[in-house]
PDB file of C-alpha atoms in Angstrom:
ATOM      1  CA  ASP U  25       7.775  12.925  -0.005  1.00 63.00           C
ATOM      2  CA  ALA U  26       5.392  15.326   1.664  1.00 67.00           C
ATOM      3  CA  LYS U  27       4.203  14.312   5.116  1.00 86.00           C
ATOM      4  CA  THR U  28       0.484  13.757   5.664  1.00 93.00           C
ATOM      5  CA  THR U  29      -1.628  14.250   8.770  1.00 94.00           C
ATOM      6  CA  GLN U  30      -4.916  12.417   9.308  1.00 96.00           C
ATOM      7  CA  PRO U  31      -7.233  12.119  12.295  1.00 97.00           C
ATOM      8  CA  THR U  32      -6.679   8.930  14.227  1.00 95.00           C
ATOM      9  CA  SER U  33     -10.312   7.851  14.084  1.00 97.00           C
ATOM     10  CA  MET U  34     -13.733   8.902  12.809  1.00 97.00           C
ATOM     11  CA  ASP U  35     -17.281   7.635  13.066  1.00 97.00           C
ATOM     12  CA  CYS U  36     -20.036   7.725  10.487  1.00 96.00           C
ATOM     13  CA  ALA U  37     -23.663   6.592  10.385  1.00 97.00           C
ATOM     14  CA  GLU U  38     -24.590   4.029   7.778  1.00 97.00           C
ATOM     15  CA  GLY U  39     -26.071   5.658   4.682  1.00 96.00           C
ATOM     16  CA  ARG U  40     -24.488   9.025   5.384  1.00 97.00           C
ATOM     17  CA  ALA U  41     -21.499  10.529   3.629  1.00 97.00           C
ATOM     18  CA  ALA U  42     -18.127   9.892   5.216  1.00 98.00           C
ATOM     19  CA  ASN U  43     -15.685  12.769   4.769  1.00 98.00           C
ATOM     20  CA  LEU U  44     -12.105  11.875   5.620  1.00 98.00           C
ATOM     21  CA  PRO U  45      -9.659  14.792   5.762  1.00 97.00           C
ATOM     22  CA  CYS U  46      -5.959  14.774   5.057  1.00 97.00           C
ATOM     23  CA  ASN U  47      -3.478  17.577   5.538  1.00 96.00           C
ATOM     24  CA  HIS U  48      -0.422  17.721   3.288  1.00 93.00           C
ATOM     25  CA  SER U  49       0.730  21.296   3.676  1.00 92.00           C
ATOM     26  CA  THR U  50       4.261  20.608   2.363  1.00 89.00           C
ATOM     27  CA  ILE U  51       3.112  19.024  -0.894  1.00 89.00           C
ATOM     28  CA  SER U  52       5.094  20.020  -3.953  1.00 84.00           C
ATOM     29  CA  GLY U  53       3.945  20.596  -7.486  1.00 82.00           C
ATOM     30  CA  ASN U  54       4.714  17.129  -8.855  1.00 79.00           C
ATOM     31  CA  GLU U  55       3.214  15.140  -6.005  1.00 84.00           C
ATOM     32  CA  TYR U  56      -0.007  13.185  -6.292  1.00 86.00           C
ATOM     33  CA  VAL U  57      -2.421  12.380  -3.478  1.00 91.00           C
ATOM     34  CA  TYR U  58      -3.340   8.682  -3.154  1.00 91.00           C
ATOM     35  CA  TRP U  59      -5.984   7.083  -0.966  1.00 94.00           C
ATOM     36  CA  TYR U  60      -6.021   3.461   0.124  1.00 94.00           C
ATOM     37  CA  ARG U  61      -8.012   1.537   2.652  1.00 96.00           C
ATOM     38  CA  GLN U  62      -7.345  -1.627   4.603  1.00 94.00           C
ATOM     39  CA  ILE U  63     -10.189  -3.728   5.876  1.00 94.00           C
ATOM     40  CA  HIS U  64      -9.221  -5.853   8.844  1.00 87.00           C
ATOM     41  CA  SER U  65      -6.650  -8.559   8.010  1.00 81.00           C
ATOM     42  CA  GLN U  66      -6.806  -7.880   4.264  1.00 90.00           C
ATOM     43  CA  GLY U  67      -4.307  -6.289   1.937  1.00 92.00           C
ATOM     44  CA  PRO U  68      -4.735  -2.555   1.330  1.00 92.00           C
ATOM     45  CA  GLN U  69      -7.062  -1.574  -1.486  1.00 92.00           C
ATOM     46  CA  TYR U  70      -6.504   1.335  -3.847  1.00 90.00           C
ATOM     47  CA  ILE U  71      -9.368   3.845  -3.829  1.00 93.00           C
ATOM     48  CA  ILE U  72      -8.483   6.929  -5.825  1.00 92.00           C
ATOM     49  CA  HIS U  73      -5.724   9.399  -6.609  1.00 89.00           C
ATOM     50  CA  GLY U  74      -5.405  12.934  -7.954  1.00 90.00           C
ATOM     51  CA  LEU U  75      -3.023  15.781  -8.681  1.00 89.00           C
ATOM     52  CA  LYS U  76      -4.993  19.020  -8.484  1.00 89.00           C
ATOM     53  CA  ASN U  77      -8.409  18.452  -9.960  1.00 86.00           C
ATOM     54  CA  ASN U  78     -11.237  16.784  -8.093  1.00 93.00           C
ATOM     55  CA  GLU U  79     -11.655  13.147  -9.004  1.00 94.00           C
ATOM     56  CA  THR U  80     -14.530  10.698  -8.794  1.00 95.00           C
ATOM     57  CA  ASN U  81     -14.801   6.995  -9.431  1.00 92.00           C
ATOM     58  CA  GLU U  82     -17.193   4.223  -8.508  1.00 93.00           C
ATOM     59  CA  MET U  83     -15.830   4.043  -4.984  1.00 93.00           C
ATOM     60  CA  ALA U  84     -15.334   7.614  -3.857  1.00 97.00           C
ATOM     61  CA  SER U  85     -14.669  11.258  -4.628  1.00 98.00           C
ATOM     62  CA  LEU U  86     -11.462  13.126  -3.932  1.00 97.00           C
ATOM     63  CA  ILE U  87     -11.611  16.850  -3.297  1.00 97.00           C
ATOM     64  CA  ILE U  88      -8.254  18.668  -3.357  1.00 96.00           C
ATOM     65  CA  THR U  89      -8.127  22.276  -2.198  1.00 96.00           C
ATOM     66  CA  GLU U  90      -6.968  24.902  -4.641  1.00 94.00           C
ATOM     67  CA  ASP U  91      -3.662  25.379  -2.800  1.00 94.00           C
ATOM     68  CA  ARG U  92      -3.311  21.560  -2.670  1.00 94.00           C
ATOM     69  CA  LYS U  93      -2.411  21.646   1.016  1.00 94.00           C
ATOM     70  CA  SER U  94      -5.279  19.419   2.026  1.00 96.00           C
ATOM     71  CA  SER U  95      -7.744  16.955   0.566  1.00 97.00           C
ATOM     72  CA  THR U  96     -10.920  15.122   1.529  1.00 97.00           C
ATOM     73  CA  LEU U  97     -11.957  11.631   0.588  1.00 98.00           C
ATOM     74  CA  ILE U  98     -15.731  11.316   0.353  1.00 98.00           C
ATOM     75  CA  LEU U  99     -17.599   8.037   0.556  1.00 97.00           C
ATOM     76  CA  PRO U 100     -21.052   9.252  -0.514  1.00 96.00           C
ATOM     77  CA  HIS U 101     -23.188   6.575   1.147  1.00 95.00           C
ATOM     78  CA  ALA U 102     -21.157   4.728   3.750  1.00 96.00           C
ATOM     79  CA  THR U 103     -21.992   1.111   4.497  1.00 97.00           C
ATOM     80  CA  LEU U 104     -20.847  -1.189   7.283  1.00 97.00           C
ATOM     81  CA  ARG U 105     -18.396  -2.746   4.809  1.00 95.00           C
ATOM     82  CA  ASP U 106     -16.604   0.610   4.555  1.00 97.00           C
ATOM     83  CA  THR U 107     -15.323   0.218   8.118  1.00 97.00           C
ATOM     84  CA  ALA U 108     -11.550   0.192   7.605  1.00 97.00           C
ATOM     85  CA  VAL U 109      -8.298   2.082   8.050  1.00 95.00           C
ATOM     86  CA  TYR U 110      -7.960   4.786   5.401  1.00 97.00           C
ATOM     87  CA  TYR U 111      -4.524   5.922   4.314  1.00 95.00           C
ATOM     88  CA  CYS U 112      -3.723   9.226   2.628  1.00 95.00           C
ATOM     89  CA  ILE U 113      -0.360   9.164   0.843  1.00 91.00           C
ATOM     90  CA  VAL U 114       1.473  11.816  -1.101  1.00 88.00           C
ATOM     91  CA  ARG U 115       3.966  10.703  -3.699  1.00 80.00           C
ATOM     92  CA  GLY U 116       5.827  12.504  -6.435  1.00 69.00           C
ATOM     93  CA  TRP U 117       7.131  11.281  -9.739  1.00 59.00           C
ATOM     94  CA  ASN U 118      10.771  10.747 -10.423  1.00 54.00           C
ATOM     95  CA  ALA U 119      11.599  10.943  -6.749  1.00 47.00           C
ATOM     96  CA  GLY U 120      15.109   9.588  -6.396  1.00 47.00           C
ATOM     97  CA  GLY U 121      15.486   7.955  -9.799  1.00 47.00           C
ATOM     98  CA  THR U 122      14.080   4.437  -9.732  1.00 46.00           C
ATOM     99  CA  SER U 123      12.340   5.079  -6.424  1.00 48.00           C
ATOM    100  CA  TYR U 124       9.286   6.567  -8.071  1.00 51.00           C
ATOM    101  CA  GLY U 125       6.278   4.408  -7.423  1.00 60.00           C
ATOM    102  CA  LYS U 126       7.201   3.599  -3.824  1.00 71.00           C
ATOM    103  CA  LEU U 127       4.446   4.464  -1.384  1.00 79.00           C
ATOM    104  CA  THR U 128       4.954   5.155   2.306  1.00 81.00           C
ATOM    105  CA  PHE U 129       1.993   4.249   4.517  1.00 85.00           C
ATOM    106  CA  GLY U 130       1.412   6.149   7.760  1.00 85.00           C
ATOM    107  CA  GLN U 131      -1.018   5.306  10.553  1.00 87.00           C
ATOM    108  CA  GLY U 132      -4.159   6.295   8.655  1.00 93.00           C
ATOM    109  CA  THR U 133      -7.679   7.028   9.932  1.00 96.00           C
ATOM    110  CA  ILE U 134      -9.787   4.292  11.464  1.00 96.00           C
ATOM    111  CA  LEU U 135     -13.284   4.826  10.060  1.00 98.00           C
ATOM    112  CA  THR U 136     -16.080   3.064  11.897  1.00 98.00           C
ATOM    113  CA  VAL U 137     -19.479   2.997  10.215  1.00 97.00           C
ATOM    114  CA  HIS U 138     -22.341   2.474  12.664  1.00 96.00           C
ATOM    115  CA  PRO U 139     -25.785   0.997  11.879  1.00 95.00           C
TER     116      PRO U 139
ATOM    117  CA  ASN K  22      -8.158 -12.615 -13.136  1.00 59.00           C
ATOM    118  CA  ALA K  23      -6.449 -13.452  -9.829  1.00 72.00           C
ATOM    119  CA  GLY K  24      -4.499 -10.195  -9.363  1.00 92.00           C
ATOM    120  CA  VAL K  25      -1.700 -10.746  -6.846  1.00 95.00           C
ATOM    121  CA  THR K  26      -1.334 -14.215  -5.340  1.00 96.00           C
ATOM    122  CA  GLN K  27       0.761 -14.890  -2.258  1.00 97.00           C
ATOM    123  CA  THR K  28       1.770 -18.262  -0.846  1.00 96.00           C
ATOM    124  CA  PRO K  29       1.659 -19.532   1.806  1.00 97.00           C
ATOM    125  CA  LYS K  30      -1.114 -17.735   3.698  1.00 95.00           C
ATOM    126  CA  PHE K  31       0.146 -18.860   7.101  1.00 96.00           C
ATOM    127  CA  GLN K  32       3.517 -20.113   8.298  1.00 96.00           C
ATOM    128  CA  VAL K  33       5.168 -20.901  11.615  1.00 97.00           C
ATOM    129  CA  LEU K  34       8.956 -21.072  11.701  1.00 97.00           C
ATOM    130  CA  LYS K  35      11.486 -21.841  14.384  1.00 97.00           C
ATOM    131  CA  THR K  36      14.233 -19.331  15.009  1.00 97.00           C
ATOM    132  CA  GLY K  37      17.040 -19.881  12.531  1.00 97.00           C
ATOM    133  CA  GLN K  38      14.950 -21.628   9.895  1.00 97.00           C
ATOM    134  CA  SER K  39      14.763 -20.274   6.389  1.00 96.00           C
ATOM    135  CA  MET K  40      11.848 -19.903   4.028  1.00 96.00           C
ATOM    136  CA  THR K  41      10.742 -18.174   0.847  1.00 97.00           C
ATOM    137  CA  LEU K  42       7.501 -16.240   0.454  1.00 98.00           C
ATOM    138  CA  GLN K  43       6.149 -16.432  -3.062  1.00 97.00           C
ATOM    139  CA  CYS K  44       4.299 -13.712  -4.945  1.00 97.00           C
ATOM    140  CA  ALA K  45       2.914 -13.722  -8.476  1.00 97.00           C
ATOM    141  CA  GLN K  46       0.844 -11.196 -10.413  1.00 96.00           C
ATOM    142  CA  ASP K  47      -1.061 -11.666 -13.645  1.00 94.00           C
ATOM    143  CA  MET K  48      -1.669  -8.014 -14.557  1.00 89.00           C
ATOM    144  CA  ASN K  49       1.533  -7.510 -16.553  1.00 88.00           C
ATOM    145  CA  HIS K  50       2.683  -4.891 -14.049  1.00 88.00           C
ATOM    146  CA  ASN K  51       6.236  -3.626 -14.212  1.00 86.00           C
ATOM    147  CA  SER K  52       6.853  -3.033 -10.513  1.00 88.00           C
ATOM    148  CA  MET K  53       6.498  -5.271  -7.485  1.00 91.00           C
ATOM    149  CA  TYR K  54       6.923  -4.654  -3.754  1.00 92.00           C
ATOM    150  CA  TRP K  55       7.201  -6.447  -0.445  1.00 96.00           C
ATOM    151  CA  TYR K  56       5.822  -4.806   2.715  1.00 95.00           C
ATOM    152  CA  ARG K  57       5.523  -5.962   6.285  1.00 96.00           C
ATOM    153  CA  GLN K  58       2.876  -4.870   8.771  1.00 94.00           C
ATOM    154  CA  ASP K  59       3.232  -5.229  12.498  1.00 92.00           C
ATOM    155  CA  PRO K  60       0.315  -4.878  14.953  1.00 82.00           C
ATOM    156  CA  GLY K  61      -0.907  -1.308  15.242  1.00 76.00           C
ATOM    157  CA  MET K  62       1.549  -0.057  12.669  1.00 78.00           C
ATOM    158  CA  GLY K  63       1.426   0.988   9.075  1.00 82.00           C
ATOM    159  CA  LEU K  64       3.047  -0.909   6.242  1.00 89.00           C
ATOM    160  CA  ARG K  65       6.801  -0.699   5.893  1.00 91.00           C
ATOM    161  CA  LEU K  66       8.558  -1.339   2.608  1.00 91.00           C
ATOM    162  CA  ILE K  67      11.128  -4.152   2.696  1.00 95.00           C
ATOM    163  CA  TYR K  68      12.265  -4.420  -0.937  1.00 94.00           C
ATOM    164  CA  TYR K  69      10.925  -3.451  -4.302  1.00 91.00           C
ATOM    165  CA  SER K  70      11.554  -4.160  -7.940  1.00 90.00           C
ATOM    166  CA  ALA K  71      10.893  -1.250 -10.283  1.00 84.00           C
ATOM    167  CA  SER K  72      11.144  -3.519 -13.313  1.00 85.00           C
ATOM    168  CA  GLU K  73      12.174  -7.025 -14.277  1.00 88.00           C
ATOM    169  CA  GLY K  74      15.841  -7.543 -13.507  1.00 88.00           C
ATOM    170  CA  THR K  75      16.132  -4.813 -10.868  1.00 89.00           C
ATOM    171  CA  THR K  76      15.682  -4.846  -7.108  1.00 93.00           C
ATOM    172  CA  ASP K  77      16.283  -2.186  -4.461  1.00 90.00           C
ATOM    173  CA  LYS K  78      16.144  -1.916  -0.700  1.00 92.00           C
ATOM    174  CA  GLY K  79      13.248  -0.281   1.027  1.00 89.00           C
ATOM    175  CA  GLU K  80      12.889   0.968   4.574  1.00 89.00           C
ATOM    176  CA  VAL K  81      13.541  -2.304   6.474  1.00 94.00           C
ATOM    177  CA  PRO K  82      15.622  -4.681   4.296  1.00 96.00           C
ATOM    178  CA  ASN K  83      17.836  -6.261   6.967  1.00 96.00           C
ATOM    179  CA  GLY K  84      17.343 -10.016   7.298  1.00 96.00           C
ATOM    180  CA  TYR K  85      15.678 -10.384   3.898  1.00 97.00           C
ATOM    181  CA  ASN K  86      16.631 -11.099   0.322  1.00 97.00           C
ATOM    182  CA  VAL K  87      14.519 -10.923  -2.811  1.00 97.00           C
ATOM    183  CA  SER K  88      14.495 -12.327  -6.309  1.00 97.00           C
ATOM    184  CA  ARG K  89      12.589 -10.960  -9.291  1.00 95.00           C
ATOM    185  CA  LEU K  90      12.358 -14.266 -11.090  1.00 89.00           C
ATOM    186  CA  ASN K  91      10.534 -12.864 -14.120  1.00 95.00           C
ATOM    187  CA  LYS K  92       7.975 -10.154 -14.773  1.00 94.00           C
ATOM    188  CA  ARG K  93       5.274 -12.089 -12.925  1.00 96.00           C
ATOM    189  CA  GLU K  94       7.087 -13.336  -9.834  1.00 97.00           C
ATOM    190  CA  PHE K  95       8.838 -11.632  -6.926  1.00 97.00           C
ATOM    191  CA  SER K  96       9.936 -13.769  -3.976  1.00 97.00           C
ATOM    192  CA  LEU K  97      11.059 -12.784  -0.473  1.00 98.00           C
ATOM    193  CA  ARG K  98      13.505 -14.971   1.405  1.00 98.00           C
ATOM    194  CA  LEU K  99      14.269 -15.117   5.099  1.00 97.00           C
ATOM    195  CA  GLU K 100      17.655 -16.806   5.435  1.00 93.00           C
ATOM    196  CA  SER K 101      17.651 -17.193   9.227  1.00 96.00           C
ATOM    197  CA  ALA K 102      14.299 -16.295  10.749  1.00 96.00           C
ATOM    198  CA  ALA K 103      14.164 -14.300  13.976  1.00 97.00           C
ATOM    199  CA  PRO K 104      11.200 -13.593  16.294  1.00 96.00           C
ATOM    200  CA  SER K 105      11.418  -9.922  15.250  1.00 95.00           C
ATOM    201  CA  GLN K 106      10.345 -11.023  11.784  1.00 97.00           C
ATOM    202  CA  THR K 107       6.969 -12.183  13.048  1.00 96.00           C
ATOM    203  CA  SER K 108       4.615 -10.088  10.962  1.00 97.00           C
ATOM    204  CA  VAL K 109       2.105 -10.015   8.145  1.00 96.00           C
ATOM    205  CA  TYR K 110       3.816  -9.763   4.781  1.00 98.00           C
ATOM    206  CA  PHE K 111       2.109  -8.168   1.798  1.00 97.00           C
ATOM    207  CA  CYS K 112       3.188  -8.288  -1.788  1.00 96.00           C
ATOM    208  CA  ALA K 113       1.986  -5.632  -4.217  1.00 93.00           C
ATOM    209  CA  SER K 114       2.369  -4.717  -7.852  1.00 91.00           C
ATOM    210  CA  SER K 115       1.856  -1.569  -9.865  1.00 87.00           C
ATOM    211  CA  ASP K 116       2.239  -0.104 -13.301  1.00 79.00           C
ATOM    212  CA  ILE K 117       4.255   2.998 -13.949  1.00 68.00           C
ATOM    213  CA  SER K 118       4.101   4.988 -17.132  1.00 58.00           C
ATOM    214  CA  GLY K 119       5.873   8.232 -17.749  1.00 49.00           C
ATOM    215  CA  ARG K 120       7.147   8.091 -14.183  1.00 51.00           C
ATOM    216  CA  VAL K 121       3.615   8.327 -12.795  1.00 54.00           C
ATOM    217  CA  LEU K 122       2.153   5.590 -10.660  1.00 60.00           C
ATOM    218  CA  LEU K 123      -0.982   4.504 -12.472  1.00 63.00           C
ATOM    219  CA  TYR K 124      -4.066   3.376 -10.614  1.00 66.00           C
ATOM    220  CA  GLY K 125      -2.172   2.604  -7.444  1.00 77.00           C
ATOM    221  CA  TYR K 126      -0.987  -0.693  -6.100  1.00 85.00           C
ATOM    222  CA  THR K 127      -2.746  -4.033  -6.163  1.00 89.00           C
ATOM    223  CA  PHE K 128      -2.022  -5.972  -2.998  1.00 93.00           C
ATOM    224  CA  GLY K 129      -2.095  -9.657  -2.247  1.00 95.00           C
ATOM    225  CA  SER K 130      -4.020 -11.056   0.708  1.00 94.00           C
ATOM    226  CA  GLY K 131      -0.915 -11.437   2.875  1.00 96.00           C
ATOM    227  CA  THR K 132       1.209 -14.100   4.526  1.00 97.00           C
ATOM    228  CA  ARG K 133       0.966 -14.351   8.293  1.00 96.00           C
ATOM    229  CA  LEU K 134       4.341 -15.441   9.590  1.00 97.00           C
ATOM    230  CA  THR K 135       5.138 -16.397  13.167  1.00 97.00           C
ATOM    231  CA  VAL K 136       8.717 -17.092  14.268  1.00 97.00           C
ATOM    232  CA  VAL K 137       9.028 -18.907  17.580  1.00 97.00           C
TER     233      VAL K 137
END
């Protein structure tokens, strides 16, 4: 799986957009980008995923650069409840036979939303 | 729709005791996973089950065993608990179609285990 690099921490004002970057310069053609978040003491929560096109759902938008070497998760109007650790994960299909579907979580970005 | 249910939520064991962590999902997912999370660290995969009837080791399987009892249930057993197994344990499930992970994982709320 491609390695990802995220900033250790970020701050954001409540009501503003939070833009969380992720670098995955070694990504290969069959690898998807997944974003999860973990609010303190809870299980991680799936946010969004994409391959090469930008994606949007009710929680966030995912912008993937044309060369796919980096991506940005956008929370359009951050609230205090968005304070969490955000994980960017890259995972391919059919990686190692039955191992597809396994996700490896790194350290993530601690996003703190301030009033 | 409960999603992924883990029991118990909290447990304290003495070194050498055994216990089984239970996990059940009601989303008809094919795959299930057990992770552990230690303070200040990311999640590490212990075991997973790609489909009913199959199980495979993850990153940190030593000291654990698993059973995929049926499509809904995936249990994690500690045969002889050690203080190094003090952690928060998360169960997750997912659906895979055409070898693509769909919609990501759904996680349970975790089991906080302390081994003294």
